[in-house]
Backbone as a chain_set.jsonl record, in Angstrom:
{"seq": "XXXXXXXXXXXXXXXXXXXXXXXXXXXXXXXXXXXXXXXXXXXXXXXXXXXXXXXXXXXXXXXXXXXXXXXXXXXXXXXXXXXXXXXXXXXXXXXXXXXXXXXXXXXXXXXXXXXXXXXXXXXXXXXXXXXXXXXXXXXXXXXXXXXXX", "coords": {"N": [[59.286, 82.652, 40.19], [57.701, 82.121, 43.414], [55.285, 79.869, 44.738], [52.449, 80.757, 46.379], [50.817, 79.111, 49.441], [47.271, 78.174, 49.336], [45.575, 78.737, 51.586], [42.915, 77.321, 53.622], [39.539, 78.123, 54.846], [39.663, 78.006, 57.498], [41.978, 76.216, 59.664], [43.37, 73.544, 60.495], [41.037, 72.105, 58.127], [37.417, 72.181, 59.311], [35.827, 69.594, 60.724], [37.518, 67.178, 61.43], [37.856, 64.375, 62.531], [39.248, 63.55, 65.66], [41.629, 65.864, 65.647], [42.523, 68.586, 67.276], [41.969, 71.618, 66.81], [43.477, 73.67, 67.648], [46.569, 72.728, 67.635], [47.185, 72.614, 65.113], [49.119, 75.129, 63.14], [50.888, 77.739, 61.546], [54.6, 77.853, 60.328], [57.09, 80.059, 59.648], [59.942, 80.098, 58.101], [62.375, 81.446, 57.547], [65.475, 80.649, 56.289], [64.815, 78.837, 53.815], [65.319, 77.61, 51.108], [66.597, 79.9, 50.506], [65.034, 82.282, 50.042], [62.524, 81.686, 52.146], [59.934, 80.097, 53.489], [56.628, 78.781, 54.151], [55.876, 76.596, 56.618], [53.198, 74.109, 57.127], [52.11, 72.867, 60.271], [51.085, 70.178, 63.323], [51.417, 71.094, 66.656], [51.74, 69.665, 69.548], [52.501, 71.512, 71.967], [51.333, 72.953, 72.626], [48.514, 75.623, 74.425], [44.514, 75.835, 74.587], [44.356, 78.218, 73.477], [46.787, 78.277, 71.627], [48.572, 79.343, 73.028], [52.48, 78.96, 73.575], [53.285, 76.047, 75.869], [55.016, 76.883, 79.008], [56.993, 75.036, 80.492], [59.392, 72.638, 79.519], [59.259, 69.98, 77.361], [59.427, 66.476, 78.575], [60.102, 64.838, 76.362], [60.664, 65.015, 73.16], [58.378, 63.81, 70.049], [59.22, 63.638, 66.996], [57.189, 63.829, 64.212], [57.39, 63.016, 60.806], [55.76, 62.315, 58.245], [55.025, 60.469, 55.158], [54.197, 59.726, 51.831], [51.384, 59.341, 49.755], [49.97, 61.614, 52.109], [49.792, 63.671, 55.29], [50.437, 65.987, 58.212], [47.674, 65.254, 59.855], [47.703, 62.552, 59.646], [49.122, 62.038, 62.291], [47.702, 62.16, 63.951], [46.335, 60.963, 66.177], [48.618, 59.653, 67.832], [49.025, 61.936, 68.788], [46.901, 62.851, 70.531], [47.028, 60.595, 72.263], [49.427, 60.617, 73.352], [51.272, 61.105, 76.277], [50.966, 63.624, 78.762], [53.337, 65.244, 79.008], [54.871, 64.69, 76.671], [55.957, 66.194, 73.874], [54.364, 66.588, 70.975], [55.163, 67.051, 67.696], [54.262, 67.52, 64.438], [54.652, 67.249, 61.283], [54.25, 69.378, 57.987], [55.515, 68.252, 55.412], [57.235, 70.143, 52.641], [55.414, 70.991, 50.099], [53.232, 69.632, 50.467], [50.203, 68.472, 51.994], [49.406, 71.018, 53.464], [51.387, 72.813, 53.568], [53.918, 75.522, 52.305], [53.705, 75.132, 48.37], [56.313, 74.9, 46.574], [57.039, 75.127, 43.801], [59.506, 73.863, 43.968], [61.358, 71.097, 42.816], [61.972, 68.684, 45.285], [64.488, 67.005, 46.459], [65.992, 63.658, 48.58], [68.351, 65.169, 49.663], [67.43, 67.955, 49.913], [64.682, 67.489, 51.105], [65.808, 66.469, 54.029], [67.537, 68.801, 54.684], [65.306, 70.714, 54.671], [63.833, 69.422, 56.609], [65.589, 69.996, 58.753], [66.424, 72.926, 59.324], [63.626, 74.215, 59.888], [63.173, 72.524, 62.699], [65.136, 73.914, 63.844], [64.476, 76.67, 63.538], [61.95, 76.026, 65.111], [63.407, 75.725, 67.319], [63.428, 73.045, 68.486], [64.673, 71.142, 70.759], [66.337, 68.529, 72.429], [65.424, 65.633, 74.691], [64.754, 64.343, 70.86], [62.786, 61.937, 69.578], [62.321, 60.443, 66.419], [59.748, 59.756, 64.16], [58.359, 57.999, 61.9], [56.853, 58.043, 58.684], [56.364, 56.18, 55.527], [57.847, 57.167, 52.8], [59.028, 59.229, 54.421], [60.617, 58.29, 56.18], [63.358, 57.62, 55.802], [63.95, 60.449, 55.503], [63.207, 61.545, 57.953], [65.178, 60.226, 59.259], [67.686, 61.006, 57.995], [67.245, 63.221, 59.452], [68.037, 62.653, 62.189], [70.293, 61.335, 61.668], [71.996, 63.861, 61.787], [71.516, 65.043, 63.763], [72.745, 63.508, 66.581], [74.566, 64.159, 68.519], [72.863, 65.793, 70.459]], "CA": [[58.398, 83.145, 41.235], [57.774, 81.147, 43.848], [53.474, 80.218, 44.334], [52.266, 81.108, 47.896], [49.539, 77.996, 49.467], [46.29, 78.176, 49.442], [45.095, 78.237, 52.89], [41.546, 77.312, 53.464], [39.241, 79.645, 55.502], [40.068, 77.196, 58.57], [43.102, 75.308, 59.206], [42.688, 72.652, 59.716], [39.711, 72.14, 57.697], [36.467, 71.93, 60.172], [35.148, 68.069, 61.326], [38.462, 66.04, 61.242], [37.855, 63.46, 63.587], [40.459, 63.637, 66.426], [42.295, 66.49, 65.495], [42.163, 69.495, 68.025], [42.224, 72.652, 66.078], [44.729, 74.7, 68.658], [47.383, 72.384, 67.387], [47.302, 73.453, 63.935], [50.325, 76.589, 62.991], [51.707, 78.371, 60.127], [55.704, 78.743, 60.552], [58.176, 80.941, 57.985], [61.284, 79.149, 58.17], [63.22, 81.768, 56.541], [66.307, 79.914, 55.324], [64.85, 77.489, 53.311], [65.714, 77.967, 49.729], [67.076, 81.283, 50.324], [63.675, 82.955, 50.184], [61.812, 81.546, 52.961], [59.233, 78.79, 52.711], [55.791, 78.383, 55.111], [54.888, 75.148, 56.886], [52.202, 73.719, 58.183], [52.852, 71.747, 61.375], [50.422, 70.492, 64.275], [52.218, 70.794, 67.994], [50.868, 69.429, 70.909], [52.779, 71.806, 73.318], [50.291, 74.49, 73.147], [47.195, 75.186, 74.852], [43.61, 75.884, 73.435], [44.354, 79.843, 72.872], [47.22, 78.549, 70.949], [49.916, 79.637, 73.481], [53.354, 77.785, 73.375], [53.636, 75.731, 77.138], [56.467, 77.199, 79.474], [57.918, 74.178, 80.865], [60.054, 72.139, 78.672], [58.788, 68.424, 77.517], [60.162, 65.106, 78.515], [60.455, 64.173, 75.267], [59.488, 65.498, 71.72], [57.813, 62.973, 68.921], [59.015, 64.376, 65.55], [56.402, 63.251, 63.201], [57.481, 62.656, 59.54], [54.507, 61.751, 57.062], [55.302, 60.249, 53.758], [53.319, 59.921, 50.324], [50.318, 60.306, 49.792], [49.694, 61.884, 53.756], [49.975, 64.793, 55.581], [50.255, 65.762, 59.33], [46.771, 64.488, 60.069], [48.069, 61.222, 59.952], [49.626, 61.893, 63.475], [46.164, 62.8, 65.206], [46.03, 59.849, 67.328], [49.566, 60.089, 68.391], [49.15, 63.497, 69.26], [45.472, 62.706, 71.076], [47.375, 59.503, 72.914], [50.817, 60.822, 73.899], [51.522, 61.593, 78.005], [50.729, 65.029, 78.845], [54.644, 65.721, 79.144], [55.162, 64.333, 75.777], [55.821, 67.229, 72.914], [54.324, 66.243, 69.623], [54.909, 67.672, 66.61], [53.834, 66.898, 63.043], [55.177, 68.495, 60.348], [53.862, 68.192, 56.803], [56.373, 68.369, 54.648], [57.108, 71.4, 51.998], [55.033, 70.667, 48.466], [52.635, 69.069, 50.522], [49.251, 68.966, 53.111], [49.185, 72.965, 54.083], [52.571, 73.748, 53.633], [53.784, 75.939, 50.961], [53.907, 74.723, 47.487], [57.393, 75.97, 45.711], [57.674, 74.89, 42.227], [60.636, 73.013, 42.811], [61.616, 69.479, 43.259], [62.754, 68.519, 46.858], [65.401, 65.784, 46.969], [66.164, 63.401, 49.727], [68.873, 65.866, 50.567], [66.955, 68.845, 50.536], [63.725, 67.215, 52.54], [66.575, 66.363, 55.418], [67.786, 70.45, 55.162], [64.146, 71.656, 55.025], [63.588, 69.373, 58.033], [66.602, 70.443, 60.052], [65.677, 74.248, 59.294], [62.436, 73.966, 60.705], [63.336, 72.251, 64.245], [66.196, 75.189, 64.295], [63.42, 77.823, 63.597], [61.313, 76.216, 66.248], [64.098, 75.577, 68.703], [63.395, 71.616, 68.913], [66.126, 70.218, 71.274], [66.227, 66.954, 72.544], [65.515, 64.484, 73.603], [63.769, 63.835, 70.302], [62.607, 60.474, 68.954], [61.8, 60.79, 65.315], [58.788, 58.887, 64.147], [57.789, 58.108, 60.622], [55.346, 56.888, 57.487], [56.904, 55.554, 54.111], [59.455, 58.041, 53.033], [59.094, 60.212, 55.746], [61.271, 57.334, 57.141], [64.908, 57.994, 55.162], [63.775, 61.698, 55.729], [63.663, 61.654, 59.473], [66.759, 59.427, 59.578], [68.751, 62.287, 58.146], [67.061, 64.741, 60.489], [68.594, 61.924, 63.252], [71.865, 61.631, 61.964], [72.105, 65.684, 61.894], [71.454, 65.543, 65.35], [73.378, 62.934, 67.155], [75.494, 64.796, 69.304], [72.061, 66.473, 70.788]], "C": [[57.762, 81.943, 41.938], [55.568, 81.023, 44.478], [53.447, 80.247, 46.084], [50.916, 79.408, 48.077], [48.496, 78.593, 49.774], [45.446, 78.181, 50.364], [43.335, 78.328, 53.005], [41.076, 78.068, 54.609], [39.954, 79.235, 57.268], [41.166, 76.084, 58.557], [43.366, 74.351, 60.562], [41.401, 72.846, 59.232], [38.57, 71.782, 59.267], [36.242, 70.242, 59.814], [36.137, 66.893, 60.985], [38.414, 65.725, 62.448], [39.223, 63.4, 64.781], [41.799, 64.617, 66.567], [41.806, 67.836, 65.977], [42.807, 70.892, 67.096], [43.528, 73.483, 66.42], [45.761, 74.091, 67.998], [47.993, 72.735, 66.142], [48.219, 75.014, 63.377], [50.65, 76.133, 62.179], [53.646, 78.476, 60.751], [56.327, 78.995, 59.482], [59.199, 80.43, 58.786], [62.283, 80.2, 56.921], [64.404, 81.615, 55.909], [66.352, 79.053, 54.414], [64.516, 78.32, 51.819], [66.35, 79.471, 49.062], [65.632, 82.413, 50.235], [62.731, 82.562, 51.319], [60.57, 80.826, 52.566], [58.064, 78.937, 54.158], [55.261, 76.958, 55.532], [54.07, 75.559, 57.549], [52.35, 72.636, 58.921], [51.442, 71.626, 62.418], [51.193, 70.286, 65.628], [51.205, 70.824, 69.032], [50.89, 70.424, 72.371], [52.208, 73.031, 73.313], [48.853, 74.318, 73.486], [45.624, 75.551, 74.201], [43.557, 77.507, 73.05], [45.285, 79.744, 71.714], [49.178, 78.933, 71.836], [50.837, 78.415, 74.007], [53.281, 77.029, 75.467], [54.91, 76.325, 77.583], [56.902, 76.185, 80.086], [58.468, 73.007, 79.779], [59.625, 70.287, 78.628], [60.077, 67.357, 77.915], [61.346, 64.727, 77.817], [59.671, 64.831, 74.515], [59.471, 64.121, 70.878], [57.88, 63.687, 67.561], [58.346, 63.475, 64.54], [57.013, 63.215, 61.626], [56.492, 62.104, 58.599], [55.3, 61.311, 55.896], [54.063, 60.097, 52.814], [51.959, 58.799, 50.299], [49.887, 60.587, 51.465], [49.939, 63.837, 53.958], [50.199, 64.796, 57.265], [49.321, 65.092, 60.14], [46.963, 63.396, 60.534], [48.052, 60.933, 61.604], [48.714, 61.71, 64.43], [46.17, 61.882, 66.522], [47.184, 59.549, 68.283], [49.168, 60.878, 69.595], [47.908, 63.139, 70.652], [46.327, 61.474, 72.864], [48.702, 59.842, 73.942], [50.581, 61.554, 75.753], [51.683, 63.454, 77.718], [52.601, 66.115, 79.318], [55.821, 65.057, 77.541], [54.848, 65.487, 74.68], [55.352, 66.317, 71.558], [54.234, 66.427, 68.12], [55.124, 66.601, 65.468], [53.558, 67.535, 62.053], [54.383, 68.147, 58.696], [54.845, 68.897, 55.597], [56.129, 69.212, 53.135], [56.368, 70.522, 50.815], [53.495, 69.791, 49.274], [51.232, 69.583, 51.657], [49.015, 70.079, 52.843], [50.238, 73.475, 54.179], [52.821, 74.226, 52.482], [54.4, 74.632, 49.576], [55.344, 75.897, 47.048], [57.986, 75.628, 45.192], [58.993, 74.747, 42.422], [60.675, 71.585, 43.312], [62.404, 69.576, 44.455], [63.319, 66.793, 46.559], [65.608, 65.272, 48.157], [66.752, 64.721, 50.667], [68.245, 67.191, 50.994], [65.463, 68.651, 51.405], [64.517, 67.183, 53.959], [66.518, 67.887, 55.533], [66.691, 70.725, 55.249], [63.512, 71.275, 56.556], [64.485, 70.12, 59.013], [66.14, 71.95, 60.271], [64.523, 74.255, 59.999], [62.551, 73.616, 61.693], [64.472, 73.512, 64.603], [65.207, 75.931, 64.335], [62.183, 77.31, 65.304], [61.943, 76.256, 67.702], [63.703, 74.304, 69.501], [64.887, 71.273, 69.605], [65.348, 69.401, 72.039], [65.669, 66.358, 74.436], [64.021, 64.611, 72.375], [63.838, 62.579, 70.026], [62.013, 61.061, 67.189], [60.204, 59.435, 65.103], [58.106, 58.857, 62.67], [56.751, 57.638, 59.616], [56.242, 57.081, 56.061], [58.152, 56.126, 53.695], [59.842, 59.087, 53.423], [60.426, 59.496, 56.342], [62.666, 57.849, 56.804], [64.75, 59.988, 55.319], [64.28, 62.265, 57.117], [64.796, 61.006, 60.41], [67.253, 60.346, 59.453], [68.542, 63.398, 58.864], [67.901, 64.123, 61.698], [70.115, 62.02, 62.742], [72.466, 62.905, 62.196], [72.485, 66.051, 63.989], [72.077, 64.157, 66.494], [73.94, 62.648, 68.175], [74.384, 65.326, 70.635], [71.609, 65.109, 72.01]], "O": [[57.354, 80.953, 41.33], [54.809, 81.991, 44.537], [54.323, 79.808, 46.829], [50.357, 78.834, 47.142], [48.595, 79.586, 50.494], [44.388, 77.609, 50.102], [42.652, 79.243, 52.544], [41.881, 78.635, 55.349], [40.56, 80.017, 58.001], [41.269, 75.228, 57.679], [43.55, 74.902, 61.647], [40.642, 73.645, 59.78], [39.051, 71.145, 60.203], [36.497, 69.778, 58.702], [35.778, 65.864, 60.412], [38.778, 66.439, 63.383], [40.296, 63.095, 64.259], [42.763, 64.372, 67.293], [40.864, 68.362, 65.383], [43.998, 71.028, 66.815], [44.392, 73.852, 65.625], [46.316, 75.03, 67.427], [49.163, 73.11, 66.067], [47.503, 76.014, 63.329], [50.806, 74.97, 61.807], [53.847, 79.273, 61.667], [56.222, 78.331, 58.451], [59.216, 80.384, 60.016], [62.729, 79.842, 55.831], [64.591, 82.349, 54.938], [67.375, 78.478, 54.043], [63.766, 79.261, 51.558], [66.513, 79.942, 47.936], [65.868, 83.565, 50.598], [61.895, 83.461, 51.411], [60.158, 80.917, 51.41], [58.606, 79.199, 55.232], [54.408, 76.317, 54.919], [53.896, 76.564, 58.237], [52.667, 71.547, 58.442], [50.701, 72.607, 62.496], [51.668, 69.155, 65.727], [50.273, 71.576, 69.314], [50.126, 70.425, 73.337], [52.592, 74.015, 73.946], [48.11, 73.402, 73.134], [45.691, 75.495, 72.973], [42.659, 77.917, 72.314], [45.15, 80.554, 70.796], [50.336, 78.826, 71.432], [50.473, 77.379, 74.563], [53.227, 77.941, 76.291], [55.861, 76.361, 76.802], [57.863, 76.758, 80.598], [57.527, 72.493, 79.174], [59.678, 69.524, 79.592], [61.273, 67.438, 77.635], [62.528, 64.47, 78.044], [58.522, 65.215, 74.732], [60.43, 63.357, 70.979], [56.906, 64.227, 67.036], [58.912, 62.479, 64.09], [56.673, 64.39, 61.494], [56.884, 60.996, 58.233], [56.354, 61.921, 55.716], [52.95, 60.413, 53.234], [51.817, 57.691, 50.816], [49.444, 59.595, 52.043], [50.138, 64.778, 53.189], [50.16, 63.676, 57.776], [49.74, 64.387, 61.058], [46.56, 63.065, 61.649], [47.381, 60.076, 62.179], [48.887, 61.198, 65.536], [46.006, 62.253, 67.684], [46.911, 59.218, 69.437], [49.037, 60.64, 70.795], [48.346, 63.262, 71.796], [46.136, 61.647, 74.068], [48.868, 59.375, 75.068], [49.747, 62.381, 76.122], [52.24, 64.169, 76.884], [52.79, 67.249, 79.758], [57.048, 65.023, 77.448], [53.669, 65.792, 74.502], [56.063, 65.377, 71.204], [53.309, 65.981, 67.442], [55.708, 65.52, 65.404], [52.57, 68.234, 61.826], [54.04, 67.031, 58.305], [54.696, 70.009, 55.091], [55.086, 69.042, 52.504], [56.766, 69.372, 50.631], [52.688, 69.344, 48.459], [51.156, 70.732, 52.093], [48.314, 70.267, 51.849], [50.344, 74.541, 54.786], [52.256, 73.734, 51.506], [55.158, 73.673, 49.715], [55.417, 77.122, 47.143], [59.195, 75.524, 45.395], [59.8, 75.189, 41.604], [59.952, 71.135, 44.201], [63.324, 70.374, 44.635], [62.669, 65.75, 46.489], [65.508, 66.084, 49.077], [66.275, 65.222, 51.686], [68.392, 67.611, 52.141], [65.114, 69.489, 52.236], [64.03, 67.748, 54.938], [65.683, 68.391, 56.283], [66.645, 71.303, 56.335], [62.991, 72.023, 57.383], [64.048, 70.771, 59.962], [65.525, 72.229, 61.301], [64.824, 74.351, 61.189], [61.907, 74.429, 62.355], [64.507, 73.944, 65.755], [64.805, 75.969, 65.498], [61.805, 78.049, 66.213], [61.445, 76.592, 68.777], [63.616, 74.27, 70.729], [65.963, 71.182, 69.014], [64.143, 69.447, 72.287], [65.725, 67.254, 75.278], [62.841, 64.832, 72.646], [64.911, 62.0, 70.194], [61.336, 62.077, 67.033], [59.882, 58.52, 65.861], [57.315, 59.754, 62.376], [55.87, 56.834, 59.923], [56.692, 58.17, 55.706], [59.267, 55.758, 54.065], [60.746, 59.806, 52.996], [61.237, 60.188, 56.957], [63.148, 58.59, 57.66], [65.787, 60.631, 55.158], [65.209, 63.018, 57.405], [65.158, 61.133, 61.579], [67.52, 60.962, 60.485], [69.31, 64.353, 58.98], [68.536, 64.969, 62.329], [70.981, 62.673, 63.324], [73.508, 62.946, 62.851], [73.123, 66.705, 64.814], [71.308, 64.125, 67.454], [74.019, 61.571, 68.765], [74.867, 65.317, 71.767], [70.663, 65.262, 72.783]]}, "num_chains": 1, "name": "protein.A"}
């Protein structure tokens, strides 16, 4: 049985410096482990109700965090990036605000849980990936995946 996360009453937590609440979303990624798995991600391309933008970015910034981190990290990114710049910042399953699910994630399955997730949101390109420690070999294999894109 797989444990559901803990979400606090506010998500993000209230008084994180630089981090605009609107950005903050839950998504179910239901292929991931055959049962379906919840992240927590912050995207820049919505506005302060929350709703997604209708014109298509530039460019997206796929965020990658590594150990000990979370999306947070990105804030200043996100805060800094050109107003035609998409930025998302994912926080990777077992970790931050995404679900916990009692099992071990391997390189290869952090790459599949990433790729799943930009399919569920319908990330196409151009992206740039962008990383922190071993976010880095993470978001490489989300890059070689996508190549062709």
């Amino acid at each position: 049985m797989s444990r559901r996360p803990t979400a606090p009453a506010e998500l993000p937590p209230p008084g994180i410096t630089g981090l605009e609440p609107h950005w903050s979303r839950l998504v179910r990624v239901p292929a991931t482990d055959g049962v379906g798995r919840t992240w927590h991600l912050l995207d820049s391309w919505v506005d302060a109700n929350g709703a997604a933008r209708p014109e298509r970015p530039r460019l997206t910034l796929l965020c990658v965090h590594g150990n000990p981190s979370w999306s947070f990290l990105w804030r200043t990114v996100m805060a800094t990036a050109p107003t035609d710049v998409r930025v998302v910042a994912v926080d990777q399953l077992n970790m931050g605000f995404s679900e916990r699910t009692g099992r071990r994630r391997t390189l290869a399955t952090r790459v599949d849980d990433l790729v799943q997730l930009t399919d569920e949101l319908g990330l196409s390109g151009p992206v740039v990936t962008v990383a922190h420690d071993w976010g880095g070999p993470v978001s490489l294999g989300w890059a070689l995946r996508h190549r062709a894109a």
